[in-house]
Coordinates of C-alpha atoms in Angstrom, one line a residue:
M6 CA -119.9 117.1 204.6
D7 CA -116.5 115.6 203.7
D8 CA -114.9 116.1 200.3
F9 CA -115.6 113.4 197.8
I10 CA -115.4 112.5 194.1
Y11 CA -118.3 110.8 192.3
D12 CA -117.9 109.4 188.8
G13 CA -121.2 108.6 187.1
L14 CA -121.2 105.6 184.9
P15 CA -122.6 106.3 181.4
S16 CA -124.9 103.2 180.8
R17 CA -128.5 103.3 179.6
V18 CA -130.9 101.4 181.7
I19 CA -134.4 100.4 180.8
F20 CA -136.5 98.9 183.8
G21 CA -139.9 97.5 184.0
R22 CA -142.1 94.5 183.0
G23 CA -142.2 93.5 179.3
T24 CA -139.2 95.7 178.5
V25 CA -137.6 93.1 176.4
A26 CA -140.0 94.4 173.6
K27 CA -137.7 97.4 173.4
L28 CA -134.8 95.4 172.4
G29 CA -135.4 95.9 168.7
A30 CA -135.5 99.7 169.1
E31 CA -132.3 99.7 171.1
I32 CA -130.5 97.7 168.3
E33 CA -131.8 100.2 165.7
R34 CA -130.8 103.2 167.8
M35 CA -127.3 101.8 168.3
K36 CA -127.1 101.1 164.5
L37 CA -126.1 97.4 165.0
K38 CA -126.6 94.8 162.3
R39 CA -125.0 91.6 163.4
L40 CA -125.2 90.7 167.1
L41 CA -123.9 87.5 168.9
I42 CA -126.2 86.3 171.5
L43 CA -124.5 85.0 174.6
A44 CA -126.0 82.5 177.1
T45 CA -125.0 79.5 179.4
P46 CA -125.9 76.0 178.2
Q47 CA -128.9 76.1 180.5
Q48 CA -130.4 79.2 178.9
V49 CA -130.3 78.3 175.3
G50 CA -134.1 78.6 175.1
E51 CA -134.0 82.1 176.2
A52 CA -131.2 82.9 173.7
E53 CA -133.2 81.3 170.9
A54 CA -136.2 83.4 171.9
I55 CA -134.1 86.6 171.5
R56 CA -132.8 85.3 168.2
D57 CA -136.3 84.9 166.9
S58 CA -137.3 88.3 168.2
I59 CA -134.5 90.2 166.4
A60 CA -134.7 88.3 163.1
G61 CA -132.0 89.3 160.7
N62 CA -129.9 91.1 163.3
C63 CA -128.6 87.8 164.9
A64 CA -125.2 86.5 163.8
G65 CA -125.4 83.4 166.0
I66 CA -125.7 82.1 169.5
F67 CA -122.7 81.2 171.7
A68 CA -124.2 79.2 174.7
G69 CA -120.8 78.3 176.5
A70 CA -120.7 81.0 179.2
T71 CA -119.8 79.6 182.6
M72 CA -119.0 81.0 186.1
H73 CA -115.8 82.9 186.8
T74 CA -115.4 83.7 183.0
P75 CA -112.5 81.3 182.1
V76 CA -110.2 82.8 179.5
D77 CA -110.5 79.7 177.2
V78 CA -114.2 80.1 177.0
T79 CA -113.7 83.8 176.0
E80 CA -111.2 82.8 173.3
A81 CA -113.8 80.2 171.9
A82 CA -116.4 83.0 171.8
L83 CA -114.0 85.4 170.0
K84 CA -113.7 82.9 167.2
M85 CA -117.4 83.2 166.5
V86 CA -117.2 87.0 166.8
A87 CA -114.4 87.1 164.1
S88 CA -116.1 84.5 161.8
G89 CA -119.5 86.2 162.0
E90 CA -118.5 89.7 161.5
V91 CA -120.1 90.6 164.7
D92 CA -120.7 94.2 165.6
G93 CA -122.2 93.8 169.1
T94 CA -123.3 91.3 171.7
I95 CA -126.4 90.5 173.7
A96 CA -125.9 88.8 177.0
V97 CA -129.0 86.9 178.3
G98 CA -128.5 85.5 181.8
G99 CA -126.7 86.1 185.1
G100 CA -123.1 87.1 186.1
S101 CA -121.5 84.3 184.0
T102 CA -123.0 85.4 180.7
T103 CA -122.5 89.1 181.5
G104 CA -119.0 88.4 182.3
L105 CA -118.4 86.7 179.0
G106 CA -119.8 89.7 177.2
K107 CA -117.6 92.0 179.2
A108 CA -114.6 89.9 178.4
I109 CA -115.3 90.1 174.7
A110 CA -115.8 93.8 174.9
F111 CA -112.5 94.3 176.7
R112 CA -110.7 92.7 173.8
T113 CA -112.7 94.1 170.9
N114 CA -114.5 97.2 172.2
L115 CA -117.8 95.9 170.8
P116 CA -120.9 97.4 172.3
Q117 CA -123.0 95.3 174.7
I118 CA -126.7 94.9 175.5
V119 CA -127.4 92.9 178.6
L120 CA -130.7 91.2 179.6
P121 CA -130.2 90.2 183.2
T122 CA -132.1 87.1 184.5
T123 CA -130.6 87.1 188.0
Y124 CA -129.7 89.8 190.6
A125 CA -126.0 89.7 189.9
G126 CA -125.6 93.4 189.3
S127 CA -122.3 93.0 187.4
E128 CA -124.1 94.5 184.2
M129 CA -123.7 97.9 185.9
T130 CA -119.9 97.8 186.5
P131 CA -116.8 98.5 184.3
I132 CA -115.2 95.5 186.3
L133 CA -114.3 92.1 184.7
G134 CA -113.3 89.1 186.8
E135 CA -111.8 86.3 184.7
T136 CA -110.1 83.0 185.6
E137 CA -106.9 81.3 184.1
N138 CA -105.0 78.5 185.6
G139 CA -107.0 78.6 188.9
V140 CA -106.4 82.3 189.4
K141 CA -109.2 84.9 189.2
T142 CA -108.1 88.4 188.4
T143 CA -110.0 91.6 187.9
K144 CA -109.7 94.3 185.4
R145 CA -111.3 97.7 185.3
S146 CA -111.9 99.7 182.0
M147 CA -114.8 101.8 180.6
A148 CA -114.6 99.4 177.7
I149 CA -116.0 96.8 179.9
L150 CA -119.0 98.7 181.0
P151 CA -122.2 97.6 179.0
E152 CA -123.9 100.3 177.0
V153 CA -127.5 99.2 177.5
V154 CA -129.1 97.1 180.2
I155 CA -132.7 96.0 179.8
Y156 CA -134.1 94.9 183.1
D157 CA -137.3 93.0 182.5
V158 CA -138.8 91.7 185.7
D159 CA -140.6 88.9 183.8
F160 CA -137.2 87.4 183.0
T161 CA -136.6 86.8 186.7
L162 CA -139.9 85.1 187.5
S163 CA -138.5 81.6 186.6
L164 CA -135.4 82.0 188.6
P165 CA -135.8 79.4 191.5
A166 CA -136.3 80.7 195.0
S167 CA -133.0 79.2 196.2
L168 CA -131.0 80.9 193.5
S169 CA -132.9 84.1 193.8
A170 CA -131.9 84.2 197.6
T171 CA -128.1 83.5 196.9
S172 CA -128.2 85.9 193.9
G173 CA -129.7 88.6 196.1
M174 CA -127.3 88.1 198.9
N175 CA -124.5 88.4 196.3
A176 CA -125.8 91.7 195.1
M177 CA -126.3 92.9 198.7
A178 CA -122.6 92.3 199.1
H179 CA -121.9 94.9 196.5
A180 CA -123.8 97.5 198.3
V181 CA -122.5 96.5 201.8
E182 CA -118.9 96.9 200.5
A183 CA -119.6 100.2 198.9
L184 CA -120.2 101.6 202.3
Y185 CA -116.6 101.3 203.2
A186 CA -114.7 100.8 199.9
R187 CA -111.8 103.3 199.2
D188 CA -114.0 105.3 196.8
S189 CA -117.1 105.4 198.9
N190 CA -119.0 108.6 198.7
P191 CA -122.3 110.0 199.9
I192 CA -124.1 109.2 196.6
T193 CA -123.2 105.5 196.5
S194 CA -123.9 105.2 200.3
L195 CA -127.5 106.4 199.6
M196 CA -127.8 103.8 196.7
A197 CA -126.3 101.1 198.9
E198 CA -128.8 101.7 201.9
E199 CA -131.7 101.6 199.4
G200 CA -130.4 98.5 197.7
I201 CA -130.1 96.7 201.0
R202 CA -133.4 97.8 202.1
A203 CA -135.0 96.6 198.9
F204 CA -133.4 93.1 199.2
A205 CA -134.2 92.9 202.9
S206 CA -137.9 93.3 202.0
A207 CA -138.0 91.4 198.7
L208 CA -136.0 88.2 199.2
P209 CA -138.2 86.7 202.1
R210 CA -141.3 87.4 199.9
I211 CA -139.7 85.7 196.9
V212 CA -138.8 82.6 198.9
E213 CA -142.3 82.4 200.2
Q214 CA -143.9 83.1 196.8
P215 CA -141.5 83.0 193.9
D216 CA -144.0 84.4 191.5
D217 CA -144.7 87.6 193.4
G218 CA -144.0 90.2 190.7
D219 CA -143.8 93.1 193.0
A220 CA -141.2 91.3 195.1
R221 CA -139.3 90.4 192.0
S222 CA -139.5 94.1 190.8
D223 CA -138.1 95.3 194.3
A224 CA -135.3 92.7 194.1
L225 CA -134.3 93.8 190.5
Y226 CA -134.3 97.3 191.6
G227 CA -132.0 96.4 194.4
A228 CA -129.8 94.6 192.0
W229 CA -129.5 97.7 189.8
L230 CA -128.6 99.9 192.7
S231 CA -126.1 97.5 194.3
G232 CA -124.4 97.0 190.8
V233 CA -124.0 100.8 190.5
C234 CA -122.5 100.8 194.0
L235 CA -119.9 98.2 193.0
G236 CA -119.1 99.9 189.8
T237 CA -118.6 103.3 191.3
A238 CA -117.1 102.6 194.9
G239 CA -115.0 99.6 194.2
M240 CA -114.1 96.5 196.3
A241 CA -112.4 95.5 199.5
L242 CA -111.8 92.4 201.6
H243 CA -115.2 90.7 200.8
H244 CA -114.6 90.5 197.1
K245 CA -111.0 89.6 197.4
L246 CA -112.0 86.7 199.5
C247 CA -114.6 85.6 197.0
H248 CA -112.4 86.1 194.0
V249 CA -109.7 83.9 195.7
L250 CA -112.1 81.2 196.7
G251 CA -113.9 81.1 193.4
G252 CA -110.6 80.9 191.4
M253 CA -108.9 78.4 193.6
F254 CA -111.8 75.9 194.2
N255 CA -114.3 76.8 191.4
L256 CA -117.0 77.3 194.0
P257 CA -120.4 78.7 192.9
H258 CA -120.2 82.4 192.7
A259 CA -123.3 83.7 194.4
E260 CA -123.3 81.1 197.2
T261 CA -119.7 82.0 198.0
H262 CA -120.7 85.7 198.4
S263 CA -123.6 84.8 200.6
I264 CA -121.5 82.8 203.0
I265 CA -118.6 85.2 203.1
L266 CA -120.6 88.4 203.5
P267 CA -121.5 88.3 207.2
H268 CA -117.9 87.3 208.1
A269 CA -116.3 90.1 206.1
V270 CA -118.7 92.6 207.7
A271 CA -117.8 91.3 211.1
Y272 CA -114.1 91.8 210.2
N273 CA -114.6 95.4 209.3
A274 CA -117.3 96.4 211.7
E275 CA -115.2 98.4 214.1
A276 CA -113.1 100.1 211.3
A277 CA -116.3 101.0 209.3
P278 CA -119.1 102.1 211.7
K279 CA -121.2 103.2 208.9
I280 CA -122.2 99.6 208.2
G281 CA -123.9 99.4 211.6
E282 CA -125.7 102.7 211.0
V283 CA -127.1 101.7 207.7
F284 CA -128.2 98.3 208.9
G285 CA -129.9 99.8 211.8
R286 CA -132.2 101.7 209.3
A287 CA -132.5 99.2 206.6
M288 CA -132.7 95.9 208.4
G289 CA -133.5 96.8 212.1
G290 CA -131.3 96.6 215.2
G291 CA -128.4 94.5 216.2
P292 CA -124.9 93.9 214.7
A293 CA -124.9 94.0 211.0
A294 CA -122.9 90.8 210.7
S295 CA -125.3 88.8 212.9
A296 CA -128.3 90.3 211.0
L297 CA -126.8 89.1 207.7
F298 CA -126.0 85.7 209.1
D299 CA -129.6 85.2 210.5
F300 CA -131.2 86.6 207.3
A301 CA -129.2 83.9 205.2
G302 CA -130.5 81.3 207.6
K303 CA -134.1 82.7 207.2
L304 CA -133.8 82.4 203.5
G305 CA -132.5 78.9 203.7
I306 CA -129.1 79.7 202.2
A307 CA -126.0 77.5 202.9
R308 CA -123.9 79.2 205.5
A309 CA -120.8 76.9 205.3
L310 CA -118.1 76.8 202.7
R311 CA -117.7 73.1 203.3
D312 CA -121.3 72.7 202.1
I313 CA -120.5 74.2 198.7
G314 CA -117.4 72.2 198.0
M315 CA -114.4 74.0 199.6
P316 CA -112.0 71.4 201.1
E317 CA -110.8 72.1 204.7
S318 CA -107.2 71.6 203.5
G319 CA -107.6 74.7 201.3
I320 CA -108.2 77.2 204.2
A321 CA -104.5 78.0 204.8
A322 CA -103.7 78.4 201.1
A323 CA -106.6 80.7 200.6
A324 CA -105.7 82.8 203.6
E325 CA -102.2 83.2 202.3
A326 CA -103.4 84.2 198.9
V327 CA -105.7 86.9 200.3
S328 CA -103.4 88.3 202.8
G329 CA -100.4 88.2 200.5
D330 CA -102.0 90.4 197.8
P331 CA -105.1 92.2 199.5
Y332 CA -107.4 94.7 198.0
W333 CA -107.7 98.0 199.9
N334 CA -109.6 97.6 203.2
P335 CA -110.6 99.9 206.0
R336 CA -108.9 97.4 208.5
P337 CA -105.6 95.9 207.7
V338 CA -105.8 92.5 206.1
T339 CA -103.6 90.1 208.2
H340 CA -103.0 86.4 207.7
A341 CA -104.2 85.5 211.2
G342 CA -107.3 87.6 210.8
V343 CA -108.2 86.1 207.4
L344 CA -107.3 82.5 208.6
A345 CA -109.8 82.9 211.6
L346 CA -112.5 84.3 209.2
L347 CA -112.2 81.5 206.7
T348 CA -112.1 78.9 209.4
R349 CA -115.4 80.1 210.8
A350 CA -116.9 80.5 207.3
W351 CA -115.8 77.0 206.3
A352 CA -117.5 75.5 209.3
G353 CA -120.7 77.6 209.1
E354 CA -120.1 79.2 212.5
A355 CA -121.6 82.6 213.3
P356 CA -119.3 85.6 212.4
A357 CA -117.1 87.1 215.1
A358 CA -115.4 90.3 215.2

């Protein structure tokens, strides 16, 4: 066994069906009085239901969360925090809403409760990605890590099958990259393999039958594991690519991760043989990159960046941005390598080593 360091993240997780009923008890346990509920414009209904359930503990609803956590949106929410004497936040939604809660916490140190409705997994990380002037940057701080996450499987039943598939692939990327990230260790590798296995089993069942509660439970379990992996082991080429593409072209977050993942795995396959070993056990035989590309096709997910709004003219600029300031990666990140990767991903071609 090689030497390793494992830092466990101190968050409280409540998992199951109907677990939203425990929200009031958690608010009381945390001694919070005035909470700001965060949501996207599309999830105002869910936010209002939470408001009604916590009665006098709600200081208001901010329903302006959006993908890539723009700094100006955070600043607008902070005005409500200040005017409402808020002492905590409740984020109801996916990665966009969770990101907003984390951005507020980073600036104020307010405690967070998160009620995920997707498989984003970011609720389990002390990592914040936010966008300003077309550039997405990341921060890492324990102030960013939510204190309580309530996973209620029932909250995910209404997530459309197509969004479930891309959200799940996004979470799988967290697990995959944890297999070779700089701070990878045996504990996160076990979680990563279990997370990949859970999604490999659950996502096809959800696409076929979106109201399958057991499949939804397995996927949410995978999201939790994958989020822990991301928060503990860190990021490499895959996340750098997605952060650059999201910031430069405002591409949809989960879809970008779904498309890039097979190509990033192909790029690192020889330098990180553990990927192949894990996929052999979790998803069957064959190269991991091909397995992921075929899996996305089976789920009906877009496999070309051009299909989600990236202009062909942006390939060169994105390659320059990624290779000019790369995250740590097991294989050196070169301009030529990234350019070839992005060219194939833009066109929707199968990944190539």
